[in-house]
PDB file of C-alpha atoms and ligand atoms in Angstrom:
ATOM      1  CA  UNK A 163     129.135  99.490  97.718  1.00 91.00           C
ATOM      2  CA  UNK A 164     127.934 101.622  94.979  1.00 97.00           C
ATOM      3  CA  UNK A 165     128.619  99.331  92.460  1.00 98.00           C
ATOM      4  CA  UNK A 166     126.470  96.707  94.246  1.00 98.00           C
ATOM      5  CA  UNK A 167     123.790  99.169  94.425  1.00 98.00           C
ATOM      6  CA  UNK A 168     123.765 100.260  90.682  1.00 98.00           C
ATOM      7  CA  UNK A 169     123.520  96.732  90.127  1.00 98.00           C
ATOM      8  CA  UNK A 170     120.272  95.767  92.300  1.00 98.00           C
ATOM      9  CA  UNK A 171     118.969  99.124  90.989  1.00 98.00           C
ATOM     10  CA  UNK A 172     119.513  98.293  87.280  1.00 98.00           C
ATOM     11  CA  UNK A 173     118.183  94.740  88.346  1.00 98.00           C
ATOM     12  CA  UNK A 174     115.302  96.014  89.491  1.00 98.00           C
ATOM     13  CA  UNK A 175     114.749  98.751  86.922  1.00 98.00           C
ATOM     14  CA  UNK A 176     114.703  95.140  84.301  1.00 98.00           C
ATOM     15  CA  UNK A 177     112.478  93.359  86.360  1.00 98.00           C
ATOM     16  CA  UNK A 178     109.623  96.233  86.311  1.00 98.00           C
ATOM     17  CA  UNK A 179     110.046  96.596  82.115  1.00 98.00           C
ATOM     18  CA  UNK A 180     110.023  92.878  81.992  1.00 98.00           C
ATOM     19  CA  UNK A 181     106.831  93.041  83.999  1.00 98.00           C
ATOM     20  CA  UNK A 182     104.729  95.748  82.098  1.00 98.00           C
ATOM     21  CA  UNK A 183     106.425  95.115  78.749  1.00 98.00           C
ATOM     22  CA  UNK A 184     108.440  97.652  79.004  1.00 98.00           C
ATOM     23  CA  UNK A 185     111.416  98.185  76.971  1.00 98.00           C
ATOM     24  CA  UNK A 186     114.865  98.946  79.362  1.00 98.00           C
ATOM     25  CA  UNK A 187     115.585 102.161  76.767  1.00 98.00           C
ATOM     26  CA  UNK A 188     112.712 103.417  77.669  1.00 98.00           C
ATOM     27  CA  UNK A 189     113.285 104.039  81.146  1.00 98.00           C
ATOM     28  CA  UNK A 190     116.491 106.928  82.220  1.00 98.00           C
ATOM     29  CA  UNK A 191     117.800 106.523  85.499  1.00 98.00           C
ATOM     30  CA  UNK A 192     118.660 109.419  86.897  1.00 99.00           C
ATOM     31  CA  UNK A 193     121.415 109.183  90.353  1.00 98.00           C
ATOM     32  CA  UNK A 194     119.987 111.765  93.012  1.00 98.00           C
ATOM     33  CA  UNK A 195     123.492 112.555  94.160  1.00 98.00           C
ATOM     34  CA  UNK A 196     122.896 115.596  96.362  1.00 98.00           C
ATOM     35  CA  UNK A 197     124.630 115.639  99.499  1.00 97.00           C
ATOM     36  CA  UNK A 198     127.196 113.065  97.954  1.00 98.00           C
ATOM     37  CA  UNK A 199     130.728 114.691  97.218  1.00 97.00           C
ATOM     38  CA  UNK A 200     132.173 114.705  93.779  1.00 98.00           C
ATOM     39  CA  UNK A 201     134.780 111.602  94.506  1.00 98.00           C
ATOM     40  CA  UNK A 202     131.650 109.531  94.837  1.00 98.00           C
ATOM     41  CA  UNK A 203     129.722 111.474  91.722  1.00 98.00           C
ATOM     42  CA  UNK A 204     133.072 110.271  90.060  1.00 98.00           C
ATOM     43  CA  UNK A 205     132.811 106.758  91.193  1.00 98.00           C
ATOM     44  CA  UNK A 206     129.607 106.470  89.617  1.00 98.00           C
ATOM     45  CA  UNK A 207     130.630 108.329  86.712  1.00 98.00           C
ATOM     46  CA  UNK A 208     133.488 105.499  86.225  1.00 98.00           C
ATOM     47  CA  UNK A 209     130.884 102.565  86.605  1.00 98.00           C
ATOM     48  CA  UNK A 210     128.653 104.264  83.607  1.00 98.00           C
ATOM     49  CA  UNK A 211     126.459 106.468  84.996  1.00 98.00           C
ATOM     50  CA  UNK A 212     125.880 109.812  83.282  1.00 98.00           C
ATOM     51  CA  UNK A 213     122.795 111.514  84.044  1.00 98.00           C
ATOM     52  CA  UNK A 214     123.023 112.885  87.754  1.00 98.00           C
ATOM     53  CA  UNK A 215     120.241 114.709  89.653  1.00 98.00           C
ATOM     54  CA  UNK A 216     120.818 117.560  92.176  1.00 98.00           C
ATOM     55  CA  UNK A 217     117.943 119.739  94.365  1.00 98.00           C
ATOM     56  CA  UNK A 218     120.422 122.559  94.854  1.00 98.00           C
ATOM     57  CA  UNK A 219     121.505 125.267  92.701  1.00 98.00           C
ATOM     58  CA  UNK A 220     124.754 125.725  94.647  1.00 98.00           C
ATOM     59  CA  UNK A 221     125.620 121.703  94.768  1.00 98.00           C
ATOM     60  CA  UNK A 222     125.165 121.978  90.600  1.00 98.00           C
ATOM     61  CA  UNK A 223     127.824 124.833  90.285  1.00 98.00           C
ATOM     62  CA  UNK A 224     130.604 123.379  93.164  1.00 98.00           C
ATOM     63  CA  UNK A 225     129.932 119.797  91.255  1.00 98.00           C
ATOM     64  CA  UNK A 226     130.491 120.992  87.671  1.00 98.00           C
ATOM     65  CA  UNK A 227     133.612 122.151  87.147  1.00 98.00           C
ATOM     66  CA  UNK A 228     135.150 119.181  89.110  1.00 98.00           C
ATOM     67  CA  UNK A 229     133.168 116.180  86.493  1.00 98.00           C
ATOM     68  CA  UNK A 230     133.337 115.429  83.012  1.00 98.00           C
ATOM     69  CA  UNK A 231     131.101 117.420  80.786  1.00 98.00           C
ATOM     70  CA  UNK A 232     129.480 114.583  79.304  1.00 98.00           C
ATOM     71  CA  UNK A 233     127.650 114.638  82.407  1.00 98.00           C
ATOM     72  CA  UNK A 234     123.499 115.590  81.673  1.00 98.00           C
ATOM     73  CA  UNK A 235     122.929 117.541  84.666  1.00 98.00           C
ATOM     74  CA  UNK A 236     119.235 117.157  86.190  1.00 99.00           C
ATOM     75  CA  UNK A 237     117.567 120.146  88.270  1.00 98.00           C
ATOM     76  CA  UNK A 238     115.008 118.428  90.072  1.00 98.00           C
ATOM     77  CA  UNK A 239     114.591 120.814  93.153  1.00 98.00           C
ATOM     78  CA  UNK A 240     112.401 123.779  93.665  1.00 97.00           C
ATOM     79  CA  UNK A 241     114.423 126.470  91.950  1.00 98.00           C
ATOM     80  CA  UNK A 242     114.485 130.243  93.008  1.00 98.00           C
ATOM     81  CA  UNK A 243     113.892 132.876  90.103  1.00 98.00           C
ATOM     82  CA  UNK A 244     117.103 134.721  91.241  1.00 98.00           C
ATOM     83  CA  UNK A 245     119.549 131.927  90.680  1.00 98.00           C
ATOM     84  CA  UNK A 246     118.097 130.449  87.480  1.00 98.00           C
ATOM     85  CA  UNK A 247     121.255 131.937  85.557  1.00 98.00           C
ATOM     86  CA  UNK A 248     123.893 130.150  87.419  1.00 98.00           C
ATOM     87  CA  UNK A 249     123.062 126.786  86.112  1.00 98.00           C
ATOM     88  CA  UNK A 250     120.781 127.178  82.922  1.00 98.00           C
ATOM     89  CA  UNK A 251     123.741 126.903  80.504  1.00 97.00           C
ATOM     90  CA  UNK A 252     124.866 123.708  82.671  1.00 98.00           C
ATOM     91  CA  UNK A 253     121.286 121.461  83.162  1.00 98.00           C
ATOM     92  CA  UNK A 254     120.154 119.230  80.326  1.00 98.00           C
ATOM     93  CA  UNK A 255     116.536 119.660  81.895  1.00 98.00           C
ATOM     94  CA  UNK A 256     114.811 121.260  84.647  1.00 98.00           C
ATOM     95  CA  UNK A 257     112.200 118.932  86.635  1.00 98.00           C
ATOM     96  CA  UNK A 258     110.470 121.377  88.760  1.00 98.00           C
ATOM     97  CA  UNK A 259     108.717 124.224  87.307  1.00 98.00           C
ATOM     98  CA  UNK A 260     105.764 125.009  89.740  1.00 97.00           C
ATOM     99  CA  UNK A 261     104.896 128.547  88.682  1.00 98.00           C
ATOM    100  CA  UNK A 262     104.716 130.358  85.806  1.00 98.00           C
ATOM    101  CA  UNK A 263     106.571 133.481  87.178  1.00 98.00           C
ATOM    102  CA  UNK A 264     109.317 130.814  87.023  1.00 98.00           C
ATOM    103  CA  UNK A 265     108.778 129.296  83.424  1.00 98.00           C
ATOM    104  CA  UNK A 266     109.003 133.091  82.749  1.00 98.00           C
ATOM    105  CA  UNK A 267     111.805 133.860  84.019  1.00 98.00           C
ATOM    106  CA  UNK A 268     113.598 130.444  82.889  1.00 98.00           C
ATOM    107  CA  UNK A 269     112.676 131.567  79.418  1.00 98.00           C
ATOM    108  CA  UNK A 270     114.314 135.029  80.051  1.00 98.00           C
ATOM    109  CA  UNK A 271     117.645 133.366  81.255  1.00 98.00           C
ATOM    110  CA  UNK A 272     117.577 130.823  79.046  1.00 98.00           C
ATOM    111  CA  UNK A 273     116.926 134.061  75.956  1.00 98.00           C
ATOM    112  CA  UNK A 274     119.769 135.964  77.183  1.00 98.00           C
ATOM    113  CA  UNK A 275     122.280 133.002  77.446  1.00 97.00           C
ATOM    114  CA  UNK A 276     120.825 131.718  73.095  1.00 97.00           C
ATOM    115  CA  UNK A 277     119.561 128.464  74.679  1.00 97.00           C
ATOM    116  CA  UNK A 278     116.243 126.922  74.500  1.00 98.00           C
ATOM    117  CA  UNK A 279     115.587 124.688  77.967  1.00 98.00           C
ATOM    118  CA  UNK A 280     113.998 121.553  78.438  1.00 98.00           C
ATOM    119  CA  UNK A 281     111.560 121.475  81.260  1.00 98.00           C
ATOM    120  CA  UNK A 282     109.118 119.474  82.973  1.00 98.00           C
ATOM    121  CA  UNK A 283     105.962 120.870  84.760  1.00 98.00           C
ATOM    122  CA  UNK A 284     105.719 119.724  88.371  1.00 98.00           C
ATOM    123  CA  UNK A 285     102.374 118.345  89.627  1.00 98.00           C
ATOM    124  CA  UNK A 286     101.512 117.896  93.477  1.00 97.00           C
ATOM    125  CA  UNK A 287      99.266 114.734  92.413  1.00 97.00           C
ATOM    126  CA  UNK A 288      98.592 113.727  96.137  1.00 94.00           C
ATOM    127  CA  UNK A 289      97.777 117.616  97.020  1.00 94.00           C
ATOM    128  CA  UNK A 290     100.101 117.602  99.882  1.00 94.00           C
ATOM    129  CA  UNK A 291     100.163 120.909 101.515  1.00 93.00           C
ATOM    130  CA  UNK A 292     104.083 120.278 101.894  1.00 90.00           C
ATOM    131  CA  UNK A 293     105.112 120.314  98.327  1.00 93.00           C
ATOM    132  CA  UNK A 294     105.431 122.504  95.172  1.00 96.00           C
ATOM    133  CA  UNK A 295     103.449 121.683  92.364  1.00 97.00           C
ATOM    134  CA  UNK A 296     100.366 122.524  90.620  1.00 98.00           C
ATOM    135  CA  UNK A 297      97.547 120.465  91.080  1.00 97.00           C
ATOM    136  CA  UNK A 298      95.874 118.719  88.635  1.00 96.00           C
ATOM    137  CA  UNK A 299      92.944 120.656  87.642  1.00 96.00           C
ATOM    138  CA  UNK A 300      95.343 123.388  86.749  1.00 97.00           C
ATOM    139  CA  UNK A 301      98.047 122.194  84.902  1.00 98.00           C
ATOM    140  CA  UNK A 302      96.543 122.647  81.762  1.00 98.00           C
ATOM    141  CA  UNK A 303      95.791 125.602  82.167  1.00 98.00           C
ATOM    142  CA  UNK A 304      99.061 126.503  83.080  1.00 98.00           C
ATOM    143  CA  UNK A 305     100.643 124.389  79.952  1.00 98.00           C
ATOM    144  CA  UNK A 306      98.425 126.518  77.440  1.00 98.00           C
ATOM    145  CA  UNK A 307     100.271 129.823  78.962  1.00 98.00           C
ATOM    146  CA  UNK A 308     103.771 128.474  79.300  1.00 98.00           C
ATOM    147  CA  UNK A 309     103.686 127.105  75.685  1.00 98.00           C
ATOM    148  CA  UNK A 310     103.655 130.729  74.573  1.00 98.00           C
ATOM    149  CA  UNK A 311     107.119 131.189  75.832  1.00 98.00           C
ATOM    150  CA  UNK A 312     110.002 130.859  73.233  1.00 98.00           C
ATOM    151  CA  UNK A 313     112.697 129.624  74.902  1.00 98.00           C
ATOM    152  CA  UNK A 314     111.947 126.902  76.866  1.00 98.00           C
ATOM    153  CA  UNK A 315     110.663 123.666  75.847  1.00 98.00           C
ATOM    154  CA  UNK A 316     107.528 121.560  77.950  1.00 98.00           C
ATOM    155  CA  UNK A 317     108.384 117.831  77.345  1.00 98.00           C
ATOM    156  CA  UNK A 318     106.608 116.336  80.448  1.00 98.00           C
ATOM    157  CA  UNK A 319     105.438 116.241  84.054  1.00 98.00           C
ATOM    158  CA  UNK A 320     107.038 115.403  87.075  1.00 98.00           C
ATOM    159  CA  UNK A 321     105.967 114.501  90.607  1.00 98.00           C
ATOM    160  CA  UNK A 322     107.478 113.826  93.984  1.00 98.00           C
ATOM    161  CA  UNK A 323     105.035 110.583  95.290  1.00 97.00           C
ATOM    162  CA  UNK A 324     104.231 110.745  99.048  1.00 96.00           C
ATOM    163  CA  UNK A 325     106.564 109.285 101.566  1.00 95.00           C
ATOM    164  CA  UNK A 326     104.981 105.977 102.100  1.00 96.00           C
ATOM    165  CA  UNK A 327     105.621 102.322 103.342  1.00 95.00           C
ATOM    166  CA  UNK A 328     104.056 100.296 100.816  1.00 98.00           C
ATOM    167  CA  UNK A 329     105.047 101.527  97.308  1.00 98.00           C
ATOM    168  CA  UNK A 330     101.700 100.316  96.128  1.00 98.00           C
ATOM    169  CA  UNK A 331     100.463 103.103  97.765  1.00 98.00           C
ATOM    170  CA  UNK A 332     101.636 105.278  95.319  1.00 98.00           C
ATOM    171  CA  UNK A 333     100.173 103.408  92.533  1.00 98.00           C
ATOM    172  CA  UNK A 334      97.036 105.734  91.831  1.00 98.00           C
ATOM    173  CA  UNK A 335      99.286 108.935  92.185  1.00 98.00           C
ATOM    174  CA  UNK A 336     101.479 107.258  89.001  1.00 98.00           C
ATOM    175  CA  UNK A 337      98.427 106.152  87.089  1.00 98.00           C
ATOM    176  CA  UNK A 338      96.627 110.048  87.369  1.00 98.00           C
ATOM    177  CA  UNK A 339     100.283 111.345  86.334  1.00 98.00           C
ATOM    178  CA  UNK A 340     100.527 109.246  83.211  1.00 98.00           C
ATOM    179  CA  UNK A 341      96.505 109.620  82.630  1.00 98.00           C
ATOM    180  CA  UNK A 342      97.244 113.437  82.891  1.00 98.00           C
ATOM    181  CA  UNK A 343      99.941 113.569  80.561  1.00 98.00           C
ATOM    182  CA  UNK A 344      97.720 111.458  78.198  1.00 98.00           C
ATOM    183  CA  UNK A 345      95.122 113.668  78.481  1.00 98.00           C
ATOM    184  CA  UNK A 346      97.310 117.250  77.792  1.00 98.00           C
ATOM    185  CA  UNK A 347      99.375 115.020  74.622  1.00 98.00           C
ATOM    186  CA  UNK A 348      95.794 114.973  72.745  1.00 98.00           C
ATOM    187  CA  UNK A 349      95.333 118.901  72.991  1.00 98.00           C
ATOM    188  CA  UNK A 350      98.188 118.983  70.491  1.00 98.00           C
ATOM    189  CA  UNK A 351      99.579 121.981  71.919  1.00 98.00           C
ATOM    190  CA  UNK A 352     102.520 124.241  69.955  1.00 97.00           C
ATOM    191  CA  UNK A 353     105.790 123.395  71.243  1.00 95.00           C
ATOM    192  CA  UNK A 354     104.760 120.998  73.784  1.00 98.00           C
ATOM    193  CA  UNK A 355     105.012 117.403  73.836  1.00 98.00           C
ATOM    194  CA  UNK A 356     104.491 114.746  76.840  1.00 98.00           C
ATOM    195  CA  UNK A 357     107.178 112.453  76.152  1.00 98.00           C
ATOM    196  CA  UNK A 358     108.710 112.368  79.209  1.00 98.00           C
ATOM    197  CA  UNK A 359     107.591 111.091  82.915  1.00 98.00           C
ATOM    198  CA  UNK A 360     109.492 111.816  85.953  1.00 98.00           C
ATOM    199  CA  UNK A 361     108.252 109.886  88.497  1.00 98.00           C
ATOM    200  CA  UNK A 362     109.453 107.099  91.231  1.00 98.00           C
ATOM    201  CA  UNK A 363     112.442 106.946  93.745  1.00 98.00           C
ATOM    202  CA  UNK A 364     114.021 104.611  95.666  1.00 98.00           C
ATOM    203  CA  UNK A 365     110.749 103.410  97.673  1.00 98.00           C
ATOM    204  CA  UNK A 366     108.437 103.281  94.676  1.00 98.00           C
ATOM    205  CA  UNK A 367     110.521 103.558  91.534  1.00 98.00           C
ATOM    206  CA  UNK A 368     109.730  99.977  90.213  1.00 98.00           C
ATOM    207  CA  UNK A 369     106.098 100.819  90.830  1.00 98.00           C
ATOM    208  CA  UNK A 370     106.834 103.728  88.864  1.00 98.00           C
ATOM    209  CA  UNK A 371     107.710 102.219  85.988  1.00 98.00           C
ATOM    210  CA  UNK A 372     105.200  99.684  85.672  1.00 98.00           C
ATOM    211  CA  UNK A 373     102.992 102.786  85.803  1.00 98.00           C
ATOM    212  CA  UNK A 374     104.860 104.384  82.595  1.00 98.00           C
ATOM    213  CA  UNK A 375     107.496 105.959  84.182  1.00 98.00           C
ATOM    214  CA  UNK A 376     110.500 107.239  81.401  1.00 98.00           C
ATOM    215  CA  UNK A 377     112.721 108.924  83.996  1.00 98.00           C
ATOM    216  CA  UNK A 378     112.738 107.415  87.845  1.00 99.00           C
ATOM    217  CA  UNK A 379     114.957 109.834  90.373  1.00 98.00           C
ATOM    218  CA  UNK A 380     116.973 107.186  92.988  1.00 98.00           C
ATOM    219  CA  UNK A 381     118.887 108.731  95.128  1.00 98.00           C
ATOM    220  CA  UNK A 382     119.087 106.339  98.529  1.00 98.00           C
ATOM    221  CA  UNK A 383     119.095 103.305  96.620  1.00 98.00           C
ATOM    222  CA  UNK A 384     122.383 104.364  94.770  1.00 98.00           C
ATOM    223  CA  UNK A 385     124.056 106.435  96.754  1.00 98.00           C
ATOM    224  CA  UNK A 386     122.836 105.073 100.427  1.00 96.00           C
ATOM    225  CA  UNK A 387     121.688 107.431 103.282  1.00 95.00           C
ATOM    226  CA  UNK A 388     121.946 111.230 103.218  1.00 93.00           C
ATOM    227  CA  UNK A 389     123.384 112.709 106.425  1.00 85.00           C
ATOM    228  CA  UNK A 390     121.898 116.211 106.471  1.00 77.00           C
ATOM    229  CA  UNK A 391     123.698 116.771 110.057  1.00 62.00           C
ATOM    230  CA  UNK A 392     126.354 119.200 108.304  1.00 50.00           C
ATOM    231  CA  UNK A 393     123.629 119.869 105.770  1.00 48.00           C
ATOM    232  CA  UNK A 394     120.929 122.823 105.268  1.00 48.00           C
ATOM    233  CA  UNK A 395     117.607 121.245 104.773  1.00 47.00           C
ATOM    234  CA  UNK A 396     116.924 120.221 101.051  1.00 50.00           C
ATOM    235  CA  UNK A 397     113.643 121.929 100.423  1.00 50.00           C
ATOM    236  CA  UNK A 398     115.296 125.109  99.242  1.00 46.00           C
ATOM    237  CA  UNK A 399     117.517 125.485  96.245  1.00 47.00           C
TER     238      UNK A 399
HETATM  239  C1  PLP B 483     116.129 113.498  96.983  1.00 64.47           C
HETATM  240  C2  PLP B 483     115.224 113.392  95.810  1.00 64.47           C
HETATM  241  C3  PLP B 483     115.057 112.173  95.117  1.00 64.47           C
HETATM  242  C4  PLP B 483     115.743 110.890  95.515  1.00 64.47           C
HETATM  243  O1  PLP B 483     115.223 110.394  96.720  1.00 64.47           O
HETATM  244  P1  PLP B 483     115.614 108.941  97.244  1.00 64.47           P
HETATM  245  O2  PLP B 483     114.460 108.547  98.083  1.00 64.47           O
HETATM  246  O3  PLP B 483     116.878 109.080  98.005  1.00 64.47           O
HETATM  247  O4  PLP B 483     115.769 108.065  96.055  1.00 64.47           O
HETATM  248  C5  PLP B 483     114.223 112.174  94.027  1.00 64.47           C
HETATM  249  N1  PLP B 483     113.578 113.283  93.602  1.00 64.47           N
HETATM  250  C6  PLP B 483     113.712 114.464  94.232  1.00 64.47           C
HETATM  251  C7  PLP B 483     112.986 115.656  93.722  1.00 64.47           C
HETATM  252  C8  PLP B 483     114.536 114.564  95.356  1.00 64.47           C
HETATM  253  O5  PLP B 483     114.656 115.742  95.978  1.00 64.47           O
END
């Protein structure tokens, strides 16, 4: 099964570069493998896959130990100040800073453990009262601040698209995230650059790259349902 699936997914990934004249390189698939245990992390592992993305700090440290380290760990779920330190030597990049008491405190951990951390800056693009995220008006803002900090790195925005049934529908929310990333790029700010844009998941990722998406999140798609009956919910990391 998840062979099949990487292969429609990498299929499909093609088909929206081909489309916007895209090249395939520039586009990182990232397999959302929360909730999945490590034999089938492994299984994907063994058909090529190497960048993996988890929402929870505590699926990140039980996964670890048991994978190869050639893995590049993804932390794209709200992250809680207090448990920053038990994965920041083990994440190529965190996807969801939504504060700046947490770029702070990233920047701490990331000080005391001689690392310098890749982040992006999350954006709630749609302004859905559900989700973390700054809004647009204040990202900037936010950026200017953040850039002062030493040890961590801005290289981009993410944003989590609403839940919708058309993936046109999320069209516009691409376009302003790639406009807005555009627009913060030209302020030429120290330490910051926009080259990365997480955005698009199994309902919309092919939208999401035709909208300049370098980094789509696919979970579903890859992996196939998530049974959350023996889980905790996945808001909370
Ligand atoms: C779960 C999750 C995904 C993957 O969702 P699918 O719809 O299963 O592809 C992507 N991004 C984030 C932040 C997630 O929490």
């Amino acid at each position: 099964m998840l062979a099949e699936n990487l292969k429609d997914v990498e299929e499909k990934i093609l088909e929206a570069c081909q489309k916007s004249g895209r090249k395939r390189e520039e586009v990182t698939l990232v397999a959302v493998s929360k909730t999945k245990p490590v034999e089938m992390l492994q299984e994907a592992y063994d058909l090529g896959i190497r960048v993996f993305g988890e929402n929870k700090v505590q699926e990140i440290t039980a996964k670890y130990p048991e994978l190869p380290k050639d893995i590049r760990w993804q932390m794209i779920g709200h992250l809680q100040r207090n448990k920053i330190k038990y994965i920041i030597d083990k994440v190529e990049m965190i996807h969801s800073v939504d504060s700046l008491r947490l770029a702070e405190a990233i920047d701490h951990e990331a000080e005391k453990k001689g690392v310098i951390m890749p982040v992006l800056i999350e954006v709630n693009v749609a302004e859905e009262e559900s989700k973390f995220g700054f809004n647009r008006e204040e990202v900037l803002n936010f950026i200017v601040e953040a850039s002062k900090l030493s040890h961590i790195r801005i290289r981009g925005l993410m944003t989590i698209a609403p839940y919708v049934e058309d993936p046109e529908e999320n069209r516009m929310v691409f376009r302003q995230l790639k406009e807005l990333s555009v627009d913060i790029a030209k302020k030429n700010i120290d330490n910051v650059t926009m080259n990365v844009l997480s955005m698009g998941m199994t309902g919309d990722y092919q939208v999401a790259i035709e909208e300049g998406s370098t980094m789509v999140r696919v979970g579903t798609g890859i992996f196939g349902a998530r049974n959350y009956s023996r889980q905790e919910k996945e808001t909370e990391s």
